[in-house]
Amino acid sequence: MQVFDTKNPRETFLLGRNLAVGLGAGSCIALVGDLGAGKTALVRGLADGLGADVQMVSSPTYVLVQEYPARDTTLFHLDLYRMVDAQGELEELGMEEMLAGGVVVIEWADRACDALPLERIEIVIEITGENTRRFTIKQIRNFVTVHRKEPRKNTNKHELS
Ligand code: ADP
Ligand code: MG
């Protein structure tokens, strides 16, 4: 887990730009934070770092997904804010295809927790002051439970009965 504090939108932009290093096809970034937290501001930095046109980045409030061509990849920018059924919409979008083709960044990701990729970078943004924001960054890896083919040998009689 890493924590970063920014003092203005420019610093948030630069944080996003730094985060872009090391991202590529298959990366998913889940953004969590209130309206005005700086999710879109961070996405601008990500876009810049990936070599996409920053001018194209706006809150995709009325389109579920915006696609920005970048240097070696594509940035898919999603916003679940107005989705009535965010989870269902996200499932229909074809996450696997997007991940195969580029980096996926999702605003209001907490609205569709169960439909997010099992492996992702989660960034929680807190508004700590008028111009200050705290970014808490975590690498999430939720493994699917693999069922054993053979039942585990159990010598505990109480559990066997
Ligand atoms: P969100 O997408 O989370 O709703 P935006 O990125 O669209 O938020 O907007 C963030 C707002 O907060 C902008 O108006 C921006 O100027 C302001 N702001 C103030 N301080 C910061 C900061 N440190 N980082 C990012 N945005 C900030
Ligand atoms: Mg936004």
GROMACS .gro file of C-alpha atoms and ligand atoms in nm:
model
  189
    1MET     CA    1   0.000   0.000   0.000
    2GLN     CA    2   0.126   0.347  -0.083
    3VAL     CA    3  -0.010   0.683   0.023
    4PHE     CA    4   0.043   1.009  -0.163
    5ASP     CA    5  -0.077   1.356  -0.071
    6THR     CA    6  -0.119   1.618  -0.340
    7LYS     CA    7  -0.155   1.992  -0.285
    8ASN     CA    8  -0.309   2.094  -0.617
    9PRO     CA    9  -0.450   1.948  -0.939
   10ARG     CA   10  -0.110   1.973  -1.105
   11GLU     CA   11   0.044   1.740  -0.846
   12THR     CA   12  -0.242   1.496  -0.898
   13PHE     CA   13  -0.179   1.508  -1.271
   14LEU     CA   14   0.190   1.433  -1.211
   15LEU     CA   15   0.101   1.145  -0.979
   16GLY     CA   16  -0.112   0.996  -1.256
   17ARG     CA   17   0.169   1.043  -1.502
   18ASN     CA   18   0.411   0.859  -1.275
   19LEU     CA   19   0.162   0.579  -1.220
   20ALA     CA   20   0.138   0.526  -1.594
   21VAL     CA   21   0.494   0.393  -1.593
   22GLY     CA   22   0.462   0.019  -1.582
   23LEU     CA   23   0.101   0.005  -1.699
   24GLY     CA   24   0.016  -0.181  -2.014
   25ALA     CA   25  -0.248  -0.402  -2.172
   26GLY     CA   26  -0.422  -0.594  -1.895
   27SER     CA   27  -0.382  -0.328  -1.627
   28CYS     CA   28  -0.698  -0.218  -1.447
   29ILE     CA   29  -0.715   0.083  -1.217
   30ALA     CA   30  -1.021   0.114  -0.996
   31LEU     CA   31  -1.083   0.468  -0.866
   32VAL     CA   32  -1.290   0.529  -0.556
   33GLY     CA   33  -1.373   0.875  -0.425
   34ASP     CA   34  -1.651   1.133  -0.400
   35LEU     CA   35  -1.753   1.384  -0.663
   36GLY     CA   36  -1.467   1.632  -0.704
   37ALA     CA   37  -1.214   1.404  -0.539
   38GLY     CA   38  -0.987   1.419  -0.842
   39LYS     CA   39  -1.054   1.092  -1.021
   40THR     CA   40  -1.071   1.253  -1.363
   41ALA     CA   41  -0.772   1.474  -1.277
   42LEU     CA   42  -0.572   1.159  -1.210
   43VAL     CA   43  -0.692   0.999  -1.534
   44ARG     CA   44  -0.556   1.302  -1.724
   45GLY     CA   45  -0.214   1.226  -1.581
   46LEU     CA   46  -0.246   0.858  -1.668
   47ALA     CA   47  -0.346   0.950  -2.023
   48ASP     CA   48  -0.050   1.183  -2.056
   49GLY     CA   49   0.189   0.922  -1.918
   50LEU     CA   50   0.059   0.665  -2.165
   51GLY     CA   51   0.100   0.909  -2.452
   52ALA     CA   52  -0.269   0.977  -2.515
   53ASP     CA   53  -0.419   1.318  -2.590
   54VAL     CA   54  -0.506   1.472  -2.253
   55GLN     CA   55  -0.757   1.705  -2.419
   56MET     CA   56  -0.977   1.405  -2.491
   57VAL     CA   57  -1.017   1.320  -2.124
   58SER     CA   58  -1.340   1.435  -1.963
   59SER     CA   59  -1.570   1.265  -1.717
   60PRO     CA   60  -1.747   1.015  -1.942
   61THR     CA   61  -2.068   1.074  -1.756
   62TYR     CA   62  -2.305   1.011  -2.046
   63VAL     CA   63  -2.103   0.750  -2.227
   64LEU     CA   64  -2.009   0.445  -2.030
   65VAL     CA   65  -1.667   0.417  -2.186
   66GLN     CA   66  -1.431   0.650  -2.368
   67GLU     CA   67  -1.137   0.519  -2.565
   68TYR     CA   68  -0.814   0.714  -2.598
   69PRO     CA   69  -0.548   0.584  -2.836
   70ALA     CA   70  -0.211   0.596  -2.662
   71ARG     CA   71   0.152   0.533  -2.753
   72ASP     CA   72   0.174   0.156  -2.723
   73THR     CA   73  -0.174   0.083  -2.603
   74THR     CA   74  -0.528   0.217  -2.562
   75LEU     CA   75  -0.673   0.376  -2.251
   76PHE     CA   76  -1.033   0.277  -2.175
   77HIS     CA   77  -1.193   0.530  -1.939
   78LEU     CA   78  -1.513   0.422  -1.764
   79ASP     CA   79  -1.739   0.614  -1.527
   80LEU     CA   80  -2.004   0.419  -1.338
   81TYR     CA   81  -2.155   0.725  -1.166
   82ARG     CA   82  -2.487   0.739  -1.348
   83MET     CA   83  -2.527   0.371  -1.413
   84VAL     CA   84  -2.846   0.236  -1.264
   85ASP     CA   85  -2.712  -0.116  -1.286
   86ALA     CA   86  -2.337  -0.053  -1.285
   87GLN     CA   87  -2.254  -0.416  -1.231
   88GLY     CA   88  -2.469  -0.540  -1.518
   89GLU     CA   89  -2.342  -0.267  -1.753
   90LEU     CA   90  -1.984  -0.347  -1.666
   91GLU     CA   91  -2.037  -0.716  -1.729
   92GLU     CA   92  -2.186  -0.639  -2.072
   93LEU     CA   93  -1.898  -0.415  -2.172
   94GLY     CA   94  -1.661  -0.705  -2.213
   95MET     CA   95  -1.387  -0.639  -1.961
   96GLU     CA   96  -1.171  -0.918  -2.100
   97GLU     CA   97  -1.164  -0.765  -2.446
   98MET     CA   98  -1.079  -0.423  -2.309
   99LEU     CA   99  -0.801  -0.561  -2.093
  100ALA     CA  100  -0.664  -0.753  -2.388
  101GLY     CA  101  -0.648  -0.429  -2.583
  102GLY     CA  102  -0.524  -0.186  -2.326
  103VAL     CA  103  -0.538  -0.022  -1.986
  104VAL     CA  104  -0.877   0.012  -1.816
  105VAL     CA  105  -0.944   0.290  -1.564
  106ILE     CA  106  -1.280   0.299  -1.384
  107GLU     CA  107  -1.426   0.596  -1.193
  108TRP     CA  108  -1.673   0.507  -0.914
  109ALA     CA  109  -1.542   0.151  -0.925
  110ASP     CA  110  -1.700   0.076  -0.587
  111ARG     CA  111  -2.040   0.078  -0.760
  112ALA     CA  112  -1.960  -0.253  -0.925
  113CYS     CA  113  -1.723  -0.431  -0.690
  114ASP     CA  114  -1.822  -0.782  -0.798
  115ALA     CA  115  -1.772  -0.711  -1.168
  116LEU     CA  116  -1.418  -0.575  -1.136
  117PRO     CA  117  -1.119  -0.775  -1.256
  118LEU     CA  118  -0.978  -0.992  -0.977
  119GLU     CA  119  -0.642  -0.832  -1.023
  120ARG     CA  120  -0.636  -0.454  -1.018
  121ILE     CA  121  -0.483  -0.144  -0.870
  122GLU     CA  122  -0.727   0.024  -0.637
  123ILE     CA  123  -0.690   0.393  -0.563
  124VAL     CA  124  -0.900   0.552  -0.291
  125ILE     CA  125  -0.904   0.932  -0.302
  126GLU     CA  126  -0.994   1.137   0.002
  127ILE     CA  127  -1.065   1.509   0.002
  128THR     CA  128  -0.844   1.632   0.285
  129GLY     CA  129  -0.884   2.006   0.224
  130GLU     CA  130  -0.992   2.255  -0.041
  131ASN     CA  131  -0.690   2.179  -0.257
  132THR     CA  132  -0.545   1.873  -0.091
  133ARG     CA  133  -0.617   1.511  -0.171
  134ARG     CA  134  -0.493   1.182  -0.029
  135PHE     CA  135  -0.438   0.888  -0.263
  136THR     CA  136  -0.415   0.541  -0.111
  137ILE     CA  137  -0.295   0.289  -0.366
  138LYS     CA  138  -0.327  -0.086  -0.325
  139GLN     CA  139  -0.255  -0.381  -0.548
  140ILE     CA  140  -0.554  -0.615  -0.524
  141ARG     CA  141  -0.533  -0.984  -0.606
  142ASN     CA  142  -0.849  -1.180  -0.538
  143PHE     CA  143  -0.795  -1.538  -0.633
  144VAL     CA  144  -1.084  -1.756  -0.736
  145THR     CA  145  -1.129  -2.049  -0.501
  146VAL     CA  146  -1.002  -2.362  -0.671
  147HIS     CA  147  -1.193  -2.669  -0.567
  148ARG     CA  148  -0.983  -2.973  -0.496
  149LYS     CA  149  -1.051  -3.274  -0.712
  150GLU     CA  150  -1.015  -3.512  -0.419
  151PRO     CA  151  -1.161  -3.440  -0.083
  152ARG     CA  152  -0.898  -3.351   0.171
  153LYS     CA  153  -0.810  -3.641   0.399
  154ASN     CA  154  -0.949  -3.562   0.734
  155THR     CA  155  -0.856  -3.751   1.043
  156ASN     CA  156  -1.078  -3.556   1.271
  157LYS     CA  157  -1.367  -3.786   1.358
  158HIS     CA  158  -1.594  -3.507   1.470
  159GLU     CA  159  -1.570  -3.335   1.134
  160LEU     CA  160  -1.622  -3.660   0.943
  161SER     CA  161  -1.941  -3.754   1.115
  162ADP     P1  162  -1.388   1.358  -0.992
  162ADP     O1  163  -1.360   1.300  -1.125
  162ADP     O2  164  -1.335   1.276  -0.878
  162ADP     O3  165  -1.534   1.391  -0.970
  162ADP     P2  166  -1.243   1.587  -1.094
  162ADP     O4  167  -1.105   1.540  -1.122
  162ADP     O5  168  -1.335   1.603  -1.208
  162ADP     O6  169  -1.309   1.496  -0.978
  162ADP     O7  170  -1.236   1.726  -1.019
  162ADP     C1  171  -1.154   1.752  -0.910
  162ADP     C2  172  -1.178   1.896  -0.868
  162ADP     O8  173  -1.104   1.923  -0.750
  162ADP     C3  174  -1.133   1.994  -0.974
  162ADP     O9  175  -1.221   2.103  -0.974
  162ADP     C4  176  -0.995   2.036  -0.924
  162ADP    O10  177  -0.960   2.167  -0.964
  162ADP     C5  178  -1.016   2.033  -0.774
  162ADP     N1  179  -0.892   2.005  -0.698
  162ADP     C6  180  -0.845   2.080  -0.596
  162ADP     N2  181  -0.734   2.029  -0.543
  162ADP     C7  182  -0.706   1.917  -0.614
  162ADP     C8  183  -0.602   1.820  -0.606
  162ADP     N3  184  -0.504   1.825  -0.514
  162ADP     N4  185  -0.607   1.718  -0.695
  162ADP     C9  186  -0.706   1.710  -0.786
  162ADP     N5  187  -0.807   1.797  -0.798
  162ADP    C10  188  -0.808   1.901  -0.713
  163MG      MG  189  -1.485   1.233  -1.283
   0.00000   0.00000   0.00000
